[in-house]
JSON list of C-alpha atoms in Angstrom, two decimals:
[
{"chain": "H", "resi": 21, "resn": "MET", "atom": "CA", "xyz": [28.16, -245.60, -17.41]},
{"chain": "H", "resi": 22, "resn": "ILE", "atom": "CA", "xyz": [28.37, -246.90, -21.23]},
{"chain": "H", "resi": 23, "resn": "VAL", "atom": "CA", "xyz": [27.28, -245.72, -24.18]},
{"chain": "H", "resi": 24, "resn": "THR", "atom": "CA", "xyz": [26.96, -248.22, -27.38]},
{"chain": "H", "resi": 25, "resn": "LYS", "atom": "CA", "xyz": [27.11, -247.00, -31.07]},
{"chain": "H", "resi": 26, "resn": "LEU", "atom": "CA", "xyz": [26.74, -248.85, -34.29]},
{"chain": "H", "resi": 27, "resn": "LYS", "atom": "CA", "xyz": [30.08, -248.92, -36.13]},
{"chain": "H", "resi": 28, "resn": "ASP", "atom": "CA", "xyz": [30.54, -250.47, -39.79]},
{"chain": "H", "resi": 29, "resn": "GLY", "atom": "CA", "xyz": [27.32, -253.37, -38.31]},
{"chain": "H", "resi": 30, "resn": "VAL", "atom": "CA", "xyz": [29.13, -253.88, -34.88]},
{"chain": "H", "resi": 31, "resn": "HIS", "atom": "CA", "xyz": [28.29, -252.81, -31.70]},
{"chain": "H", "resi": 32, "resn": "GLN", "atom": "CA", "xyz": [31.16, -250.28, -30.32]},
{"chain": "H", "resi": 33, "resn": "CYS", "atom": "CA", "xyz": [31.03, -249.57, -26.45]},
{"chain": "H", "resi": 34, "resn": "ARG", "atom": "CA", "xyz": [32.35, -245.80, -25.57]},
{"chain": "H", "resi": 35, "resn": "GLU", "atom": "CA", "xyz": [32.48, -244.20, -22.05]},
{"chain": "H", "resi": 36, "resn": "LEU", "atom": "CA", "xyz": [31.00, -240.65, -21.39]},
{"chain": "H", "resi": 37, "resn": "LYS", "atom": "CA", "xyz": [34.15, -238.59, -21.37]},
{"chain": "H", "resi": 38, "resn": "GLY", "atom": "CA", "xyz": [34.11, -236.52, -17.79]},
{"chain": "H", "resi": 39, "resn": "VAL", "atom": "CA", "xyz": [31.92, -238.30, -16.05]},
{"chain": "H", "resi": 40, "resn": "THR", "atom": "CA", "xyz": [33.93, -239.63, -13.48]},
{"chain": "H", "resi": 41, "resn": "ASP", "atom": "CA", "xyz": [37.75, -239.37, -12.52]},
{"chain": "H", "resi": 42, "resn": "PRO", "atom": "CA", "xyz": [39.91, -242.11, -13.16]},
{"chain": "H", "resi": 43, "resn": "ASP", "atom": "CA", "xyz": [40.52, -242.99, -9.64]},
{"chain": "H", "resi": 44, "resn": "GLN", "atom": "CA", "xyz": [36.74, -243.30, -9.26]},
{"chain": "H", "resi": 45, "resn": "ILE", "atom": "CA", "xyz": [36.45, -245.47, -12.15]},
{"chain": "H", "resi": 46, "resn": "LYS", "atom": "CA", "xyz": [39.02, -248.05, -11.22]},
{"chain": "H", "resi": 47, "resn": "LEU", "atom": "CA", "xyz": [37.73, -247.87, -7.07]},
{"chain": "H", "resi": 48, "resn": "ILE", "atom": "CA", "xyz": [34.22, -248.48, -8.97]},
{"chain": "H", "resi": 49, "resn": "GLN", "atom": "CA", "xyz": [34.84, -251.50, -10.78]},
{"chain": "H", "resi": 50, "resn": "SER", "atom": "CA", "xyz": [37.46, -252.85, -8.23]},
{"chain": "H", "resi": 51, "resn": "GLN", "atom": "CA", "xyz": [35.62, -252.70, -4.88]},
{"chain": "H", "resi": 52, "resn": "ASP", "atom": "CA", "xyz": [32.11, -253.38, -3.51]},
{"chain": "H", "resi": 53, "resn": "LYS", "atom": "CA", "xyz": [30.14, -250.72, -1.81]},
{"chain": "H", "resi": 54, "resn": "ARG", "atom": "CA", "xyz": [30.78, -252.38, 1.96]},
{"chain": "H", "resi": 55, "resn": "TYR", "atom": "CA", "xyz": [34.71, -251.52, 1.38]},
{"chain": "H", "resi": 56, "resn": "VAL", "atom": "CA", "xyz": [34.24, -248.28, -0.06]},
{"chain": "H", "resi": 57, "resn": "GLU", "atom": "CA", "xyz": [32.29, -247.37, 3.05]},
{"chain": "H", "resi": 58, "resn": "TYR", "atom": "CA", "xyz": [34.69, -248.84, 4.87]},
{"chain": "H", "resi": 59, "resn": "ARG", "atom": "CA", "xyz": [37.22, -246.36, 3.68]},
{"chain": "H", "resi": 60, "resn": "ARG", "atom": "CA", "xyz": [35.33, -243.33, 3.87]},
{"chain": "H", "resi": 61, "resn": "VAL", "atom": "CA", "xyz": [34.31, -244.02, 7.75]},
{"chain": "H", "resi": 62, "resn": "LEU", "atom": "CA", "xyz": [38.17, -244.50, 7.99]},
{"chain": "H", "resi": 63, "resn": "GLU", "atom": "CA", "xyz": [38.73, -241.29, 6.16]},
{"chain": "H", "resi": 64, "resn": "ALA", "atom": "CA", "xyz": [36.05, -239.42, 8.35]},
{"chain": "H", "resi": 65, "resn": "LYS", "atom": "CA", "xyz": [37.80, -240.69, 11.50]},
{"chain": "H", "resi": 66, "resn": "LYS", "atom": "CA", "xyz": [41.16, -239.31, 10.74]},
{"chain": "H", "resi": 67, "resn": "ALA", "atom": "CA", "xyz": [40.05, -236.34, 9.38]},
{"chain": "H", "resi": 68, "resn": "GLN", "atom": "CA", "xyz": [37.89, -235.54, 12.78]},
{"chain": "H", "resi": 69, "resn": "ARG", "atom": "CA", "xyz": [41.01, -236.42, 14.67]},
{"chain": "H", "resi": 70, "resn": "LEU", "atom": "CA", "xyz": [42.97, -234.24, 12.76]},
{"chain": "H", "resi": 71, "resn": "LYS", "atom": "CA", "xyz": [40.19, -231.48, 13.13]},
{"chain": "H", "resi": 72, "resn": "ASP", "atom": "CA", "xyz": [40.35, -232.13, 17.04]},
{"chain": "H", "resi": 73, "resn": "ASN", "atom": "CA", "xyz": [44.23, -231.70, 17.28]},
{"chain": "H", "resi": 74, "resn": "LEU", "atom": "CA", "xyz": [44.15, -228.86, 15.42]},
{"chain": "H", "resi": 75, "resn": "HIS", "atom": "CA", "xyz": [41.57, -226.99, 17.05]},
{"chain": "H", "resi": 76, "resn": "LEU", "atom": "CA", "xyz": [40.38, -225.13, 13.65]},
{"chain": "H", "resi": 77, "resn": "ILE", "atom": "CA", "xyz": [42.69, -222.30, 14.93]},
{"chain": "H", "resi": 78, "resn": "GLN", "atom": "CA", "xyz": [42.39, -219.98, 11.54]},
{"chain": "H", "resi": 79, "resn": "ASP", "atom": "CA", "xyz": [43.88, -216.28, 11.71]},
{"chain": "H", "resi": 80, "resn": "GLY", "atom": "CA", "xyz": [41.35, -215.50, 8.75]},
{"chain": "H", "resi": 81, "resn": "GLN", "atom": "CA", "xyz": [37.87, -216.62, 10.54]},
{"chain": "H", "resi": 82, "resn": "ARG", "atom": "CA", "xyz": [37.31, -214.82, 13.83]},
{"chain": "H", "resi": 83, "resn": "ALA", "atom": "CA", "xyz": [34.89, -215.60, 16.58]},
{"chain": "H", "resi": 84, "resn": "THR", "atom": "CA", "xyz": [33.30, -212.39, 17.70]},
{"chain": "H", "resi": 85, "resn": "HIS", "atom": "CA", "xyz": [32.93, -211.74, 21.73]},
{"chain": "H", "resi": 86, "resn": "THR", "atom": "CA", "xyz": [30.30, -209.38, 22.71]},
{"chain": "H", "resi": 87, "resn": "PHE", "atom": "CA", "xyz": [30.33, -207.58, 26.26]},
{"chain": "H", "resi": 88, "resn": "PHE", "atom": "CA", "xyz": [27.35, -205.71, 27.19]},
{"chain": "H", "resi": 89, "resn": "VAL", "atom": "CA", "xyz": [27.19, -202.34, 28.68]},
{"chain": "H", "resi": 90, "resn": "ASP", "atom": "CA", "xyz": [24.71, -199.71, 30.45]},
{"chain": "H", "resi": 91, "resn": "THR", "atom": "CA", "xyz": [25.25, -196.65, 29.28]},
{"chain": "H", "resi": 92, "resn": "LYS", "atom": "CA", "xyz": [26.99, -194.93, 25.86]},
{"chain": "H", "resi": 93, "resn": "LYS", "atom": "CA", "xyz": [29.46, -193.70, 27.87]},
{"chain": "H", "resi": 94, "resn": "GLU", "atom": "CA", "xyz": [30.58, -196.55, 29.23]},
{"chain": "H", "resi": 95, "resn": "ALA", "atom": "CA", "xyz": [30.77, -197.94, 25.89]},
{"chain": "H", "resi": 96, "resn": "ARG", "atom": "CA", "xyz": [33.25, -195.06, 24.41]},
{"chain": "H", "resi": 97, "resn": "GLU", "atom": "CA", "xyz": [35.71, -195.62, 27.40]},
{"chain": "H", "resi": 98, "resn": "PHE", "atom": "CA", "xyz": [34.94, -199.38, 27.07]},
{"chain": "H", "resi": 99, "resn": "ASN", "atom": "CA", "xyz": [38.50, -200.65, 27.41]},
{"chain": "H", "resi": 100, "resn": "LEU", "atom": "CA", "xyz": [38.88, -204.46, 26.30]},
{"chain": "H", "resi": 101, "resn": "ALA", "atom": "CA", "xyz": [42.39, -205.26, 27.73]},
{"chain": "H", "resi": 102, "resn": "GLU", "atom": "CA", "xyz": [41.55, -204.06, 31.32]},
{"chain": "H", "resi": 103, "resn": "ARG", "atom": "CA", "xyz": [38.15, -206.19, 31.17]},
{"chain": "H", "resi": 104, "resn": "LEU", "atom": "CA", "xyz": [40.08, -209.65, 29.77]},
{"chain": "H", "resi": 105, "resn": "ASN", "atom": "CA", "xyz": [42.64, -208.99, 32.22]},
{"chain": "H", "resi": 106, "resn": "THR", "atom": "CA", "xyz": [45.53, -209.62, 29.45]},
{"chain": "H", "resi": 107, "resn": "HIS", "atom": "CA", "xyz": [48.21, -207.14, 28.10]},
{"chain": "H", "resi": 108, "resn": "PRO", "atom": "CA", "xyz": [46.79, -205.22, 24.92]},
{"chain": "H", "resi": 109, "resn": "ALA", "atom": "CA", "xyz": [49.61, -206.67, 22.64]},
{"chain": "H", "resi": 110, "resn": "LEU", "atom": "CA", "xyz": [47.39, -210.54, 23.61]},
{"chain": "H", "resi": 111, "resn": "LEU", "atom": "CA", "xyz": [44.33, -209.44, 22.28]},
{"chain": "H", "resi": 112, "resn": "ASP", "atom": "CA", "xyz": [44.29, -210.37, 18.68]},
{"chain": "H", "resi": 113, "resn": "ARG", "atom": "CA", "xyz": [44.80, -213.66, 19.79]},
{"chain": "H", "resi": 114, "resn": "ALA", "atom": "CA", "xyz": [41.89, -215.53, 20.15]},
{"chain": "H", "resi": 115, "resn": "TYR", "atom": "CA", "xyz": [43.40, -218.61, 21.61]},
{"chain": "H", "resi": 116, "resn": "ASN", "atom": "CA", "xyz": [46.12, -219.31, 24.65]},
{"chain": "H", "resi": 117, "resn": "ARG", "atom": "CA", "xyz": [45.30, -215.15, 26.14]},
{"chain": "H", "resi": 118, "resn": "LEU", "atom": "CA", "xyz": [47.33, -215.21, 29.10]},
{"chain": "H", "resi": 119, "resn": "THR", "atom": "CA", "xyz": [45.92, -213.40, 31.95]},
{"chain": "H", "resi": 120, "resn": "ASN", "atom": "CA", "xyz": [48.45, -210.27, 33.41]},
{"chain": "H", "resi": 121, "resn": "GLU", "atom": "CA", "xyz": [48.66, -212.29, 36.84]},
{"chain": "H", "resi": 122, "resn": "GLN", "atom": "CA", "xyz": [50.01, -215.50, 34.42]},
{"chain": "H", "resi": 123, "resn": "LEU", "atom": "CA", "xyz": [52.43, -212.81, 32.72]},
{"chain": "H", "resi": 124, "resn": "SER", "atom": "CA", "xyz": [53.92, -211.63, 35.89]},
{"chain": "H", "resi": 125, "resn": "GLU", "atom": "CA", "xyz": [54.34, -214.82, 37.20]},
{"chain": "H", "resi": 126, "resn": "MET", "atom": "CA", "xyz": [56.39, -215.74, 33.92]},
{"chain": "H", "resi": 127, "resn": "ASP", "atom": "CA", "xyz": [59.77, -215.25, 33.31]},
{"chain": "H", "resi": 128, "resn": "LEU", "atom": "CA", "xyz": [59.60, -213.94, 29.91]},
{"chain": "H", "resi": 129, "resn": "ALA", "atom": "CA", "xyz": [63.27, -213.95, 28.33]},
{"chain": "H", "resi": 130, "resn": "SER", "atom": "CA", "xyz": [63.75, -217.54, 29.39]},
{"chain": "H", "resi": 131, "resn": "THR", "atom": "CA", "xyz": [60.13, -218.65, 27.70]},
{"chain": "H", "resi": 132, "resn": "MET", "atom": "CA", "xyz": [60.67, -216.69, 24.24]},
{"chain": "H", "resi": 133, "resn": "PRO", "atom": "CA", "xyz": [61.13, -219.50, 21.50]},
{"chain": "H", "resi": 134, "resn": "ASP", "atom": "CA", "xyz": [63.70, -219.38, 18.93]},
{"chain": "H", "resi": 135, "resn": "PRO", "atom": "CA", "xyz": [62.44, -217.70, 15.73]},
{"chain": "H", "resi": 136, "resn": "ARG", "atom": "CA", "xyz": [63.59, -220.59, 13.84]},
{"chain": "H", "resi": 137, "resn": "LEU", "atom": "CA", "xyz": [61.24, -222.98, 15.89]},
{"chain": "H", "resi": 138, "resn": "LEU", "atom": "CA", "xyz": [58.22, -220.57, 15.95]},
{"chain": "H", "resi": 139, "resn": "ALA", "atom": "CA", "xyz": [58.78, -220.72, 11.68]},
{"chain": "H", "resi": 140, "resn": "GLU", "atom": "CA", "xyz": [58.91, -224.64, 11.72]},
{"chain": "H", "resi": 141, "resn": "ALA", "atom": "CA", "xyz": [55.86, -224.88, 14.09]},
{"chain": "H", "resi": 142, "resn": "MET", "atom": "CA", "xyz": [53.88, -222.86, 10.90]},
{"chain": "H", "resi": 143, "resn": "VAL", "atom": "CA", "xyz": [55.41, -224.96, 8.55]},
{"chain": "H", "resi": 144, "resn": "ALA", "atom": "CA", "xyz": [54.27, -227.80, 10.52]},
{"chain": "H", "resi": 145, "resn": "LYS", "atom": "CA", "xyz": [50.38, -226.18, 11.14]},
{"chain": "H", "resi": 146, "resn": "GLU", "atom": "CA", "xyz": [50.37, -225.76, 7.42]},
{"chain": "H", "resi": 147, "resn": "GLU", "atom": "CA", "xyz": [50.91, -228.97, 6.46]},
{"chain": "H", "resi": 148, "resn": "ALA", "atom": "CA", "xyz": [48.44, -230.43, 9.19]},
{"chain": "H", "resi": 149, "resn": "TYR", "atom": "CA", "xyz": [45.86, -227.98, 7.53]},
{"chain": "H", "resi": 150, "resn": "LYS", "atom": "CA", "xyz": [46.64, -229.17, 3.95]},
{"chain": "H", "resi": 151, "resn": "GLU", "atom": "CA", "xyz": [46.54, -232.82, 4.79]},
{"chain": "H", "resi": 152, "resn": "LEU", "atom": "CA", "xyz": [43.11, -232.14, 6.70]},
{"chain": "H", "resi": 153, "resn": "GLY", "atom": "CA", "xyz": [41.58, -231.14, 3.55]},
{"chain": "H", "resi": 154, "resn": "ARG", "atom": "CA", "xyz": [43.40, -233.57, 1.50]},
{"chain": "H", "resi": 155, "resn": "ARG", "atom": "CA", "xyz": [41.12, -235.85, 3.53]},
{"chain": "H", "resi": 156, "resn": "GLU", "atom": "CA", "xyz": [37.94, -234.37, 3.28]},
{"chain": "H", "resi": 157, "resn": "ARG", "atom": "CA", "xyz": [38.26, -234.31, -0.36]},
{"chain": "H", "resi": 158, "resn": "ARG", "atom": "CA", "xyz": [38.99, -238.13, -0.42]},
{"chain": "H", "resi": 159, "resn": "GLU", "atom": "CA", "xyz": [36.09, -238.57, 2.21]},
{"chain": "H", "resi": 160, "resn": "LYS", "atom": "CA", "xyz": [34.00, -237.02, -0.24]},
{"chain": "H", "resi": 161, "resn": "GLN", "atom": "CA", "xyz": [35.44, -238.93, -3.39]},
{"chain": "H", "resi": 162, "resn": "LEU", "atom": "CA", "xyz": [34.97, -242.13, -1.38]},
{"chain": "H", "resi": 163, "resn": "GLN", "atom": "CA", "xyz": [30.88, -241.05, -0.85]},
{"chain": "H", "resi": 164, "resn": "VAL", "atom": "CA", "xyz": [30.41, -240.16, -4.10]},
{"chain": "H", "resi": 165, "resn": "ALA", "atom": "CA", "xyz": [31.81, -243.87, -5.40]},
{"chain": "H", "resi": 166, "resn": "ARG", "atom": "CA", "xyz": [29.74, -245.38, -3.06]},
{"chain": "H", "resi": 167, "resn": "GLU", "atom": "CA", "xyz": [26.53, -243.63, -4.28]},
{"chain": "H", "resi": 168, "resn": "LYS", "atom": "CA", "xyz": [27.36, -244.49, -7.61]},
{"chain": "H", "resi": 169, "resn": "LEU", "atom": "CA", "xyz": [27.68, -248.30, -6.66]},
{"chain": "H", "resi": 170, "resn": "GLU", "atom": "CA", "xyz": [24.19, -247.94, -5.12]},
{"chain": "H", "resi": 171, "resn": "VAL", "atom": "CA", "xyz": [22.35, -246.35, -8.53]},
{"chain": "H", "resi": 172, "resn": "LYS", "atom": "CA", "xyz": [24.02, -249.08, -10.32]},
{"chain": "H", "resi": 173, "resn": "ASN", "atom": "CA", "xyz": [23.16, -251.63, -8.00]},
{"chain": "H", "resi": 174, "resn": "HIS", "atom": "CA", "xyz": [19.69, -250.77, -8.55]},
{"chain": "H", "resi": 175, "resn": "LEU", "atom": "CA", "xyz": [19.70, -250.28, -12.03]},
{"chain": "H", "resi": 176, "resn": "MET", "atom": "CA", "xyz": [20.61, -254.20, -12.32]},
{"chain": "H", "resi": 177, "resn": "GLU", "atom": "CA", "xyz": [17.08, -254.73, -11.35]},
{"chain": "H", "resi": 178, "resn": "LYS", "atom": "CA", "xyz": [15.29, -255.57, -14.63]},
{"chain": "H", "resi": 179, "resn": "LYS", "atom": "CA", "xyz": [11.58, -255.34, -13.70]},
{"chain": "H", "resi": 180, "resn": "ALA", "atom": "CA", "xyz": [11.51, -251.53, -12.29]},
{"chain": "H", "resi": 181, "resn": "LYS", "atom": "CA", "xyz": [10.65, -248.76, -14.65]},
{"chain": "H", "resi": 182, "resn": "LYS", "atom": "CA", "xyz": [12.97, -245.82, -14.24]},
{"chain": "H", "resi": 183, "resn": "VAL", "atom": "CA", "xyz": [13.42, -242.11, -15.25]},
{"chain": "H", "resi": 184, "resn": "LEU", "atom": "CA", "xyz": [16.77, -240.48, -14.98]},
{"chain": "H", "resi": 185, "resn": "VAL", "atom": "CA", "xyz": [16.14, -236.96, -13.18]},
{"chain": "H", "resi": 186, "resn": "LYS", "atom": "CA", "xyz": [19.75, -236.06, -13.23]},
{"chain": "H", "resi": 187, "resn": "LYS", "atom": "CA", "xyz": [22.57, -237.12, -15.08]},
{"chain": "H", "resi": 188, "resn": "GLU", "atom": "CA", "xyz": [25.79, -238.41, -13.68]},
{"chain": "H", "resi": 189, "resn": "THR", "atom": "CA", "xyz": [28.76, -236.24, -12.96]},
{"chain": "H", "resi": 190, "resn": "LYS", "atom": "CA", "xyz": [32.11, -236.06, -11.17]},
{"chain": "H", "resi": 191, "resn": "ASN", "atom": "CA", "xyz": [30.91, -235.00, -7.94]},
{"chain": "H", "resi": 192, "resn": "ARG", "atom": "CA", "xyz": [27.56, -236.45, -8.01]},
{"chain": "H", "resi": 193, "resn": "ALA", "atom": "CA", "xyz": [25.84, -240.32, -8.82]},
{"chain": "H", "resi": 194, "resn": "ALA", "atom": "CA", "xyz": [23.16, -240.38, -11.35]},
{"chain": "H", "resi": 195, "resn": "VAL", "atom": "CA", "xyz": [19.87, -239.46, -9.68]},
{"chain": "H", "resi": 196, "resn": "TYR", "atom": "CA", "xyz": [16.97, -241.78, -11.24]},
{"chain": "H", "resi": 197, "resn": "LYS", "atom": "CA", "xyz": [13.17, -241.55, -10.01]},
{"chain": "H", "resi": 198, "resn": "TRP", "atom": "CA", "xyz": [11.82, -245.26, -10.09]},
{"chain": "H", "resi": 199, "resn": "GLU", "atom": "CA", "xyz": [7.93, -246.35, -10.44]},
{"chain": "H", "resi": 200, "resn": "SER", "atom": "CA", "xyz": [6.63, -247.06, -6.90]},
{"chain": "H", "resi": 201, "resn": "ARG", "atom": "CA", "xyz": [5.29, -250.93, -6.19]},
{"chain": "H", "resi": 202, "resn": "ARG", "atom": "CA", "xyz": [3.36, -251.66, -3.99]},
{"chain": "H", "resi": 203, "resn": "LYS", "atom": "CA", "xyz": [5.07, -254.83, -1.90]},
{"chain": "H", "resi": 204, "resn": "ARG", "atom": "CA", "xyz": [3.28, -257.59, -0.59]}
]
């Protein structure tokens, strides 16, 4: 959005500060709406593919599993490891929880991974989640840029009367209310 100011009898154009990121300004000025939408969809698909691969296994967020019992005595004596048929050390895992039969069939000494490999896997997992966050932020930026392009195109119409409802920010395009006109 450009605001003009009269300085020494000459109109000077100045841009509003803090309205958009420099990246958004470049994108808005250089690309059209279809290209921005194409890139947004591409980022959304890549983010969805990452989500599918990661299964969003996060340590802080747990799904709840409710078991129903008939009496209060059964509730006090309820053994979760016995009910899930697994070792008590595996109860805190919400994913890949092996049953007692699977554990008895395995040779645990030969299947224990190297601690260095476990650390590398954790680093790779954290990096994948960071990349997912970056992709989602990029998709959101592209969505805002597309909305700003749409508003800019609508503002070019000279005949339509408009009223500014909300000002433009970094995360949102300006919101206008147009006078309704009957189409013939």
